[in-house]
XYZ file of C-alpha atoms in Angstrom:
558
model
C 148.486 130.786 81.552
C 145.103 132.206 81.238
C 143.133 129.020 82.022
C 144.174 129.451 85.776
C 143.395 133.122 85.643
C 139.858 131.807 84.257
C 139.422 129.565 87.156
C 140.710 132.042 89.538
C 138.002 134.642 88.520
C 135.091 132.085 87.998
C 135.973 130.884 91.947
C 135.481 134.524 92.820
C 132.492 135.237 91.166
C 130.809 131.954 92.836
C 131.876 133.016 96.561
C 129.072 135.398 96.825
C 126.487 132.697 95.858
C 128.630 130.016 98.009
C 128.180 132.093 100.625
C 124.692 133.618 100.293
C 123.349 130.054 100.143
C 125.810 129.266 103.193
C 123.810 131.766 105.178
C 120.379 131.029 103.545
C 120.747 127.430 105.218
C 122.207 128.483 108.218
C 118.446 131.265 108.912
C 116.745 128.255 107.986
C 118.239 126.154 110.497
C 117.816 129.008 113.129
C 113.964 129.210 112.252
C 113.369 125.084 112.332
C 115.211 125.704 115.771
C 112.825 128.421 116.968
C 110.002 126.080 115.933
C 111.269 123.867 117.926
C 111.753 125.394 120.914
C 108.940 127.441 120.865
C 107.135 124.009 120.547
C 109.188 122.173 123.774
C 107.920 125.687 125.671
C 104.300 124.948 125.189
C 104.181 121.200 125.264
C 106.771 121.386 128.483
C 104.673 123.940 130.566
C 101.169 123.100 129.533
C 102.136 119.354 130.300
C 102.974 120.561 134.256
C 99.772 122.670 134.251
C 97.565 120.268 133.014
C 99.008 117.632 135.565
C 97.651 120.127 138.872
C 94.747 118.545 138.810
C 93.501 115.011 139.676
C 91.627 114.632 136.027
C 94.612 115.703 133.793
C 96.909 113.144 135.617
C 94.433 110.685 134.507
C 94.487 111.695 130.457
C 97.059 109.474 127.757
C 98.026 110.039 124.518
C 96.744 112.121 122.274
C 94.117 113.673 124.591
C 97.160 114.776 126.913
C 98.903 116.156 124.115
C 95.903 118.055 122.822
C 95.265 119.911 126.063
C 98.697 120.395 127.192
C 99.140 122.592 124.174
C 96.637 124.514 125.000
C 97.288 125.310 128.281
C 100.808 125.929 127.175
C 99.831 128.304 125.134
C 97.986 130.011 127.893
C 101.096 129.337 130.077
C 103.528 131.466 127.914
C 100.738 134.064 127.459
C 100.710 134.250 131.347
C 104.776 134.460 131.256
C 103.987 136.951 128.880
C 102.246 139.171 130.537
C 104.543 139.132 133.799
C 107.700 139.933 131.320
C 106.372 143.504 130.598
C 104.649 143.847 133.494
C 107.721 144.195 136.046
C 109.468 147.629 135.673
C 112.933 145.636 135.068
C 115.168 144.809 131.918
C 112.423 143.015 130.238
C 114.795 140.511 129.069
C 116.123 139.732 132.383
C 112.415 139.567 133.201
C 112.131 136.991 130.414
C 115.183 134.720 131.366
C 113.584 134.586 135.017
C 110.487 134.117 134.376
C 111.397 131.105 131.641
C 114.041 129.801 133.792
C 111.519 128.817 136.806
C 108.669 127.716 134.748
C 110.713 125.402 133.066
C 112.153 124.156 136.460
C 108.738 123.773 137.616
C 107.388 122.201 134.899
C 110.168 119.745 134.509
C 109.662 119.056 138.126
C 105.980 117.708 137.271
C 106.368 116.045 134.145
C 108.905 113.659 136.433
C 106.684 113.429 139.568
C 103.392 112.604 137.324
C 105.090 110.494 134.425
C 104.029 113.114 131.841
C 106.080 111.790 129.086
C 105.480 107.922 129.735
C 101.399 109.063 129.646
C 101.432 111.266 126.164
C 104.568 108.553 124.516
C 105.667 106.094 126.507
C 104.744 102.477 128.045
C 102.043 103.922 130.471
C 100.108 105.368 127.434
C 100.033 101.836 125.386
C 98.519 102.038 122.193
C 97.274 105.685 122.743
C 100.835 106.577 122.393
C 101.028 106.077 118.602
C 98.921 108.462 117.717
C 100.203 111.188 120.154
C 103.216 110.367 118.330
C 102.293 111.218 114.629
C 100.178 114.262 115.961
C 103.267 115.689 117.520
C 105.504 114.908 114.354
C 102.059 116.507 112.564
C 102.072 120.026 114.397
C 105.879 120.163 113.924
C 105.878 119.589 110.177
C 102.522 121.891 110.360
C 104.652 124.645 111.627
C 107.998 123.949 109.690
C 106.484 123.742 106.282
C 105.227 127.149 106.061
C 108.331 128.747 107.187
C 110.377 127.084 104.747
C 107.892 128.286 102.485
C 109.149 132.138 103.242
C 112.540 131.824 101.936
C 111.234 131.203 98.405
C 112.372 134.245 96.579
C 109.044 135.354 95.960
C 108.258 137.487 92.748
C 107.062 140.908 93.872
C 104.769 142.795 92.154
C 105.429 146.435 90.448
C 102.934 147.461 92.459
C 101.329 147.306 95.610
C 98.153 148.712 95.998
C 95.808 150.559 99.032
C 93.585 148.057 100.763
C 95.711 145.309 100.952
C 99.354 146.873 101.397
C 98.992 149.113 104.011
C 102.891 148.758 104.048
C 104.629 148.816 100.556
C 107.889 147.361 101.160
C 109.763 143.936 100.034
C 109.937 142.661 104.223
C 109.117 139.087 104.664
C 105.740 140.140 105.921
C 104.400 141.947 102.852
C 105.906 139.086 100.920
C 103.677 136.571 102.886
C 100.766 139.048 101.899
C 101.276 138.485 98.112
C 102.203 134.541 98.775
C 98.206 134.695 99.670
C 97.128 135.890 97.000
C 96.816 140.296 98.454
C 95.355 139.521 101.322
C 94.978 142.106 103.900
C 98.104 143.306 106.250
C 96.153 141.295 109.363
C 99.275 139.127 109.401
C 100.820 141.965 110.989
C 98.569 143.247 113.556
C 99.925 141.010 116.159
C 103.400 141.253 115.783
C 102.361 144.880 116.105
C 100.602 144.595 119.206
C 103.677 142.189 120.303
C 106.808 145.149 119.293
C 103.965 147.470 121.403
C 104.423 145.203 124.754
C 107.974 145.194 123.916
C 109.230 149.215 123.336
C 106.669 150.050 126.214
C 104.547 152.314 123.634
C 101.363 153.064 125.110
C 98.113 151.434 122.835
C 96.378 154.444 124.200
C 98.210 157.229 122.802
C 99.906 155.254 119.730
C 96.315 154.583 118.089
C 95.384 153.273 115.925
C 97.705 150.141 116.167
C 97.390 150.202 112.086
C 95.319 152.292 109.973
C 91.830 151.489 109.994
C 92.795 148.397 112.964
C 92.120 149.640 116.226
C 93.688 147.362 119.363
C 90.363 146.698 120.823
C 89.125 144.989 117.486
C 90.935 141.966 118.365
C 92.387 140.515 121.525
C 96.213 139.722 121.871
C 96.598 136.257 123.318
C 99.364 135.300 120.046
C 101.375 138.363 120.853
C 101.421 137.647 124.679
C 102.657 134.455 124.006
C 105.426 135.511 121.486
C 106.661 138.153 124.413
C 108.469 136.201 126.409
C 110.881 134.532 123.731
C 110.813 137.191 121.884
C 112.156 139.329 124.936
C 115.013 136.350 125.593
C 116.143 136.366 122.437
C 116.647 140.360 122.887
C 113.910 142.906 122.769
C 114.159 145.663 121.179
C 114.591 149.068 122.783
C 111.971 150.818 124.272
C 110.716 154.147 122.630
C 110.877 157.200 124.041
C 108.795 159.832 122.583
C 105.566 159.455 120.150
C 106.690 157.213 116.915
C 107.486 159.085 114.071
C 104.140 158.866 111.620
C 104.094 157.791 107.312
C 101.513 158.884 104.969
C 98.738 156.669 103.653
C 95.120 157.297 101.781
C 95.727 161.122 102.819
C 95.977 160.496 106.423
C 98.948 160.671 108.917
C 99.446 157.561 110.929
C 101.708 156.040 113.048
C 104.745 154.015 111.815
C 104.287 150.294 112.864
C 106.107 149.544 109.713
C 109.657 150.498 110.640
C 108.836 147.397 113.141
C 109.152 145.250 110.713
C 112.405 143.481 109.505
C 112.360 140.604 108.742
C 114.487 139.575 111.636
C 111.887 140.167 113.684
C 109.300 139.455 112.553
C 110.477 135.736 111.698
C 110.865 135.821 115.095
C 107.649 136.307 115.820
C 106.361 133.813 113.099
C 108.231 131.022 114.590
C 105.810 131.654 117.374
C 102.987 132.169 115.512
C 103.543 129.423 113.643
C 103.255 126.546 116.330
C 100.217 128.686 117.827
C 98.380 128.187 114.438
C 99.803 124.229 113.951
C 98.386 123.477 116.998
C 94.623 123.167 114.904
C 96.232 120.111 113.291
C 96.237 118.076 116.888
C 92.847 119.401 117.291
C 92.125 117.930 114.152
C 93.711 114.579 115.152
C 91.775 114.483 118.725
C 88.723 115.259 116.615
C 88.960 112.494 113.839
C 90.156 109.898 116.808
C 86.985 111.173 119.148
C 84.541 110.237 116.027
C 86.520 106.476 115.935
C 87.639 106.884 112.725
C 89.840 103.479 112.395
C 93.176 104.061 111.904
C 93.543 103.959 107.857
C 90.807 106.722 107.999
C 92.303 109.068 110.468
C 96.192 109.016 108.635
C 94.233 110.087 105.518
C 92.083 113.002 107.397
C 95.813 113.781 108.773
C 97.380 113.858 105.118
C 94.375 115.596 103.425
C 94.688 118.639 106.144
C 98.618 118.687 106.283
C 98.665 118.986 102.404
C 95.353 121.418 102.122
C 96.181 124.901 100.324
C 93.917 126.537 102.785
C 94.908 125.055 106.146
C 98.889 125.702 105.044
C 97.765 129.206 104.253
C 96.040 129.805 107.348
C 98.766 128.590 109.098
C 101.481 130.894 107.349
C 99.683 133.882 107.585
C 100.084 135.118 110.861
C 96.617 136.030 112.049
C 95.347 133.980 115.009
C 92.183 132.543 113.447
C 93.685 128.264 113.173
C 94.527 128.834 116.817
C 91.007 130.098 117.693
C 89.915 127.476 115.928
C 92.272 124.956 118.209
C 90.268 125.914 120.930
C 87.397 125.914 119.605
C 87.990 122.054 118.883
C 89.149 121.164 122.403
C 86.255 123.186 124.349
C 83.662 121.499 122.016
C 85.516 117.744 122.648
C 85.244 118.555 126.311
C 81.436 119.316 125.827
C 81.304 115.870 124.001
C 83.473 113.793 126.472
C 80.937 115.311 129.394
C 84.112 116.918 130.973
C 83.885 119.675 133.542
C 82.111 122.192 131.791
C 84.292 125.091 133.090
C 87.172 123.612 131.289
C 84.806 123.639 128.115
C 84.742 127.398 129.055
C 88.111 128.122 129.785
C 89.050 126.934 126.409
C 86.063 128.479 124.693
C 87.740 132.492 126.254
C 90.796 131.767 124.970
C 89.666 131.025 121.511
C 87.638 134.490 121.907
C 91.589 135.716 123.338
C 92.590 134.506 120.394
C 90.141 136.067 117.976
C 86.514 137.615 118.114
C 85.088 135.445 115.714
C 84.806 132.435 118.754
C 82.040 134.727 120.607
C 79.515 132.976 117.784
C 80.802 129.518 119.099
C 80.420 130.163 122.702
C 76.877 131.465 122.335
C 76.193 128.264 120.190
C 77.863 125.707 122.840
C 76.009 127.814 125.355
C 72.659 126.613 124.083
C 74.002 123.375 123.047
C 74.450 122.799 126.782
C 71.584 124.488 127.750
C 69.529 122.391 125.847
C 71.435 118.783 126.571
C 71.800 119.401 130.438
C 68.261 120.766 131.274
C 66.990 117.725 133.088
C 70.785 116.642 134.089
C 71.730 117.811 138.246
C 75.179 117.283 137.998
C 76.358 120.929 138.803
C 79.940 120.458 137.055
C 77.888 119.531 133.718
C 76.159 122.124 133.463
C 75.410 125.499 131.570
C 76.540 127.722 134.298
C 80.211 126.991 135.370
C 80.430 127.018 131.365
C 78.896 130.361 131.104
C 80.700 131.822 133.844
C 84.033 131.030 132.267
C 83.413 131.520 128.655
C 81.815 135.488 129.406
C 84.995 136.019 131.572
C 87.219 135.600 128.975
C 85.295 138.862 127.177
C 84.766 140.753 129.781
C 88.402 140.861 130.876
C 89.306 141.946 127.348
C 86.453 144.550 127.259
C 87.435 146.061 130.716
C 90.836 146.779 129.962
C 90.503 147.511 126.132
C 87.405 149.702 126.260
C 86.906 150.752 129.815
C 90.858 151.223 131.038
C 92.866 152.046 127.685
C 89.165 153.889 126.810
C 89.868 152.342 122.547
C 87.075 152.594 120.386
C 85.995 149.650 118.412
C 85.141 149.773 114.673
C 84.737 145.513 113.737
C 81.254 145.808 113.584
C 80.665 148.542 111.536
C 83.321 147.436 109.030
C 81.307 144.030 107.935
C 78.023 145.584 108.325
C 75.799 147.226 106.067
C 72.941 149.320 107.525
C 71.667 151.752 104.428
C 71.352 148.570 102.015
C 68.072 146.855 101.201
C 66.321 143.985 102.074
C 66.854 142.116 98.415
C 70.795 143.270 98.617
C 71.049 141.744 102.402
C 69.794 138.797 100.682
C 71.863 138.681 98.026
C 75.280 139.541 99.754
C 74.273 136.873 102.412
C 73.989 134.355 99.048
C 76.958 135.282 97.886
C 78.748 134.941 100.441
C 77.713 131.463 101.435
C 79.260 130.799 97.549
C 82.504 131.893 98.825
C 82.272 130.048 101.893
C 82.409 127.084 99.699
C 84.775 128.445 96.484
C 85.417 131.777 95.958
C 85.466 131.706 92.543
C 83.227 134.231 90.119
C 81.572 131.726 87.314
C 80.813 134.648 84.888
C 83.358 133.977 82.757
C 85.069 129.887 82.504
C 87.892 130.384 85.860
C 91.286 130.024 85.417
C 94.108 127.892 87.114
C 95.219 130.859 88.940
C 91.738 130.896 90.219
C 91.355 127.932 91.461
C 94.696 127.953 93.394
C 93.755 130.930 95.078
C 90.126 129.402 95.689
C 91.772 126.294 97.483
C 93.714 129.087 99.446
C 90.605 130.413 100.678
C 87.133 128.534 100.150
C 86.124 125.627 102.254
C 86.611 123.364 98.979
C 90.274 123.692 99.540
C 90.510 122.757 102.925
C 88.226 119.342 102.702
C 89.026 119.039 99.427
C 87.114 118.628 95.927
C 87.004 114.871 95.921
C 85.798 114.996 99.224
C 83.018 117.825 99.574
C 80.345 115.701 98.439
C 80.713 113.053 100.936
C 80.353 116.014 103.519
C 77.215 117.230 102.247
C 75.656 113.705 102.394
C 77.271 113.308 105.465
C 75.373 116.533 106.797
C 72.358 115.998 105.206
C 71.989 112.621 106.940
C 73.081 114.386 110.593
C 69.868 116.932 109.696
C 67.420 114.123 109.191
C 68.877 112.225 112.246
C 68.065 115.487 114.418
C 71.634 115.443 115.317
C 71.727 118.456 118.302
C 75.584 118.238 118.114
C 75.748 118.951 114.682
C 72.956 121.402 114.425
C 74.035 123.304 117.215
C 77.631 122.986 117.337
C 78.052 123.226 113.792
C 75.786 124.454 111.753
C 74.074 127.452 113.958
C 77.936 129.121 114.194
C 78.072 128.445 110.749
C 74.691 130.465 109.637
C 75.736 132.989 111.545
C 79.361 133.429 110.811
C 78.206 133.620 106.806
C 74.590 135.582 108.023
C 76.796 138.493 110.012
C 78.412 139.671 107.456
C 76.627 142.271 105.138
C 79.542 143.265 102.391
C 80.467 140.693 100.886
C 83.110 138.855 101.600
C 85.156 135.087 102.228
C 83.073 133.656 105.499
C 85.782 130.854 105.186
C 88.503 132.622 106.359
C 86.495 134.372 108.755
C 85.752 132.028 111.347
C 85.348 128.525 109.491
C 88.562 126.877 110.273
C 87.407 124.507 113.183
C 83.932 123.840 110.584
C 86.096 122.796 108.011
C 87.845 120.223 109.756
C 84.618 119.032 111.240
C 83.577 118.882 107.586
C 86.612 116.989 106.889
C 85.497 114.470 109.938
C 82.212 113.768 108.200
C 83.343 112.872 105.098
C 85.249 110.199 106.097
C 83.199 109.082 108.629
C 80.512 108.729 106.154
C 82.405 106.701 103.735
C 83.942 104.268 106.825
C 80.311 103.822 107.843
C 79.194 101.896 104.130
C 82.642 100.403 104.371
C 83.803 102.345 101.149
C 86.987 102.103 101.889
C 88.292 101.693 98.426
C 86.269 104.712 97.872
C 88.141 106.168 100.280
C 91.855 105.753 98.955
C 90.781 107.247 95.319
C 89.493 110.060 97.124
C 92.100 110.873 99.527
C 94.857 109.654 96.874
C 92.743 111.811 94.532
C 92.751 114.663 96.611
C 96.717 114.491 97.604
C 97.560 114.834 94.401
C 95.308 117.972 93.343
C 96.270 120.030 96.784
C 100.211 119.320 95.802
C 99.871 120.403 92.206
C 98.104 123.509 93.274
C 101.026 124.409 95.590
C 103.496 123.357 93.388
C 101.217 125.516 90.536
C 101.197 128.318 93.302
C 104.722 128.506 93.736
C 105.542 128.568 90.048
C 103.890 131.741 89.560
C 105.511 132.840 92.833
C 109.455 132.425 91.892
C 108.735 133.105 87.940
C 105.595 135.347 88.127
């Protein structure tokens, strides 16, 4: 008699858990799905855009997939900005506006043969590696957020600096999956819940303490709008937003934004915005003829690096700058039209600041390589033209029409210091460029994870750093303008700007890193070490997967 009754009750006590991993499944389902769609958006309409114009109907494979995300991306920011900018029921606005781009752009991928061009027949052996770069940026994107629902460990405590918002919302947790980074991974799905409840950035200010709106421009949260808004905004605010005490101060309360609802939501966007620098890296690696063998390994090392994971989870906009920055310096190298080089080059500034070092570097890059050349569409002006625009539309309605301060610059720089301590933050900081890692005292595992999370040695890999400093060395003695100028001079100053210290790697080095990546195996394919090559990248696959799997340990058990 009581052996049923035992069963009985043990049944009960398991339907929770049934049912809580039920659900679990089911959100992690809905996110892949978001992913996806969010991915068919941008390839769909930047496939149609690209194909208005005589040149893009001419690009296959990967190259067509490369720059049909980007000008997807700039697509939905556009859609965006025409969602909240029509006095209507901004999700009708959204369903409208989604409805007849995708009619459109469905329209043109049949009249120009997009899909035969990037996959199919008319792309012939280009389409192969369009193929695995698509599969690339999807798994890119759907890693990461299968990554969230680890039930992440929090700590006791959560201190000032990095937790501006002490809670246990999926955001905060992504904040201590990095290792404490700073709350940046929230700034644009603030700036996107802004566009959304109609609060003004002029009178809500700042949009988080210490992060004024004009520090950094919104093209992620304009393109999260308009799915966000069709999948149901939220409602608008009326009156100022209620305010929550931090470091003394009064400020306003961008955290109730946050559930995690939401704010996956957003990160399903965000997500396939920051993927996107793994196609750049496959355009790059197949631009440099790396033979097939050598490019699937480049493709494996990046798609199992800590950092470029990392980069990609957290939710600030620096891998998608960095996307851009890849395609506008590939259009530079294929001799393209150089306003396309530009176009590219203002949304990577769009995307974040950091890109305004690039664009002054590629500006001299061209200056210098087109100086005798009379071809107007080659040259440094069209590209100049462009690439300023993209700033000065930002500037004009940031500073000038909002009227927002701006505070970047003073918060990385230094003025009352020294000469010997600029010096010696500058040499620093070059150190944790490379590995962030303080060598007075023998470093730990737990160091070393969190270096591969955020020094260039994690995103080329240990195995494989040395073959890029050979490979750079040699590009220096060869007088290599592309590398000095396109890669190096953003590089100096990227580390050279900043006068506290701090991790230049995550600050701007994304696309460097993967051109760093580039080099090292196009060294080692140039003296045929190929067996070289497969202990190294073998090497390497192993050490990035036991530091994630080493990671999350310590996550889940602490």
């Amino acid at each position: 008699m009581l052996y049923p009754l035992a069963i009985g009750l043990q049944s009960r006590e398991l339907q929770p858990i049934f049912l809580t991993g039920v659900l679990k499944m089911m959100a992690m389902l809905v996110a892949l799905g978001l992913i996806a769609l969010t991915a068919l958006l941008v390839l769909v309409v930047g496939g149609a855009i690209v194909a208005c114009s005589a040149r893009g109907r001419m690009l296959m494979g990967l190259e067509l997939l490369s720059y049909s995300i980007g000008f997807g991306i700039l697509g939905l920011a556009i859609l965006g900005v025409g969602v909240v900018s029509v006095s209507l029921d901004y999700q009708t606005n959204a369903w409208v506006l989604l409805s007849i781009g995708l009619l459109l752009s469905c329209v043109q991928w049949y009249r120009t043969n997009i899909f035969s061009r990037m996959f199919g027949s008319k792309a012939g052996t280009l389409a192969t590696d369009a193929r695995i770069a698509i599969l690339g940026w999807l798994l890119m994107a759907s890693i990461p957020m299968l990554i969230t629902f680890l039930p992440v460990k929090m700590p006791s405590d959560l201190p000032d600096g990095a937790y501006v918002i002490k809670n246990d919302h999926l955001h905060v947790r992504v904040q201590v999956m990095m290792g404490a980074m700073p709350a940046d991974n929230f700034i644009p799905f603030a700036a996107t819940e802004y566009l959304l409840r109609d609060i003004s950035f002029a009178e809500e200010r700042p949009l988080m303490p210490g992060q004024e709106l004009a520090n950094r421009p919104i093209l992620m949260s304009l393109a999260a709008v308009p799915l966000r808004a069709a999948m149901g905004p939220p409602q608008k605010v009326v009156g100022p937003l209620p305010t929550f005490r931090y470091v003394g101060k009064q400020w306003p309360d961008v955290g109730s934004f946050g559930d995690d609802r939401s704010y996956r939501r957003f990160l399903a966007v965000a997500l396939v915005l920051n993927a996107s620098l793994f196609v750049g890296a496959a355009l790059l690696f197949q631009y440099f003829r790396l033979r097939r063998g050598y490019w699937v390994a480049g493709l494996l090392v990046f798609g199992s690096s800590p950092y470029f994971i990392g980069q990609t989870l957290f939710a600030w906009p620096k891998s998608l700058a960095a996307f851009f920055l890849l395609l506008s310096a590939f259009t530079l190298l294929a001799r393209d039209r150089t306003w396309v080089a530009g176009l590219l080059a203002a949304l990577a500034y769009w995307s974040h600041p950091y890109a305004v070092v690039f664009i002054g570097a590629f500006a001299l890059y061209l200056l210098i390589r087109e100086r005798n050349d009379q071809n107007p569409r080659r040259g440094l002006l069209p590209f100049a033209i462009v690439a300023t625009g993209g700033p000065v539309v930002w500037w004009a309605w940031a500073y000038w029409y909002l009227q927002l301060p701006s505070d970047l610059v003073e918060q990385n720089l230094s003025v009352s210091a020294g000469l010997a301590s600029h010096a010696a933050t500058r040499f620093i900081n070059l150190l944790n460029a490379i590995a962030p890692i303080s060598f007075h005292s023998l470093p730990s595992v737990v160091d070393l994870v969190q270096a591969s999370l955020l020094g260039i040695v994690g995103a080329v890999g240990l195995l494989l750093l040395p073959q890029a400093a050979f490979a750079s060395v040699q590009c220096i003695r060869q007088h290599s303008k592309e590398f000095v100028l396109l890669l190096a001079l953003p590089s100096a100053l990227l580390i050279g700007v900043f006068s506290v210290l701090t991790i230049p790697a995550v600050h701007g080095l994304h696309a460097v890193s993967v051109a760093l990546l580039m080099l090292s195996l196009r060294w080692m394919q140039q003296r045929n070490l190929t067996s070289l090559m497969l202990a190294c990248v073998t090497g390497q696959l192993v050490i990035n997967i036991a530091l994630l799997l080493h990671r999350g340990h310590a996550l889940l058990f602490g």
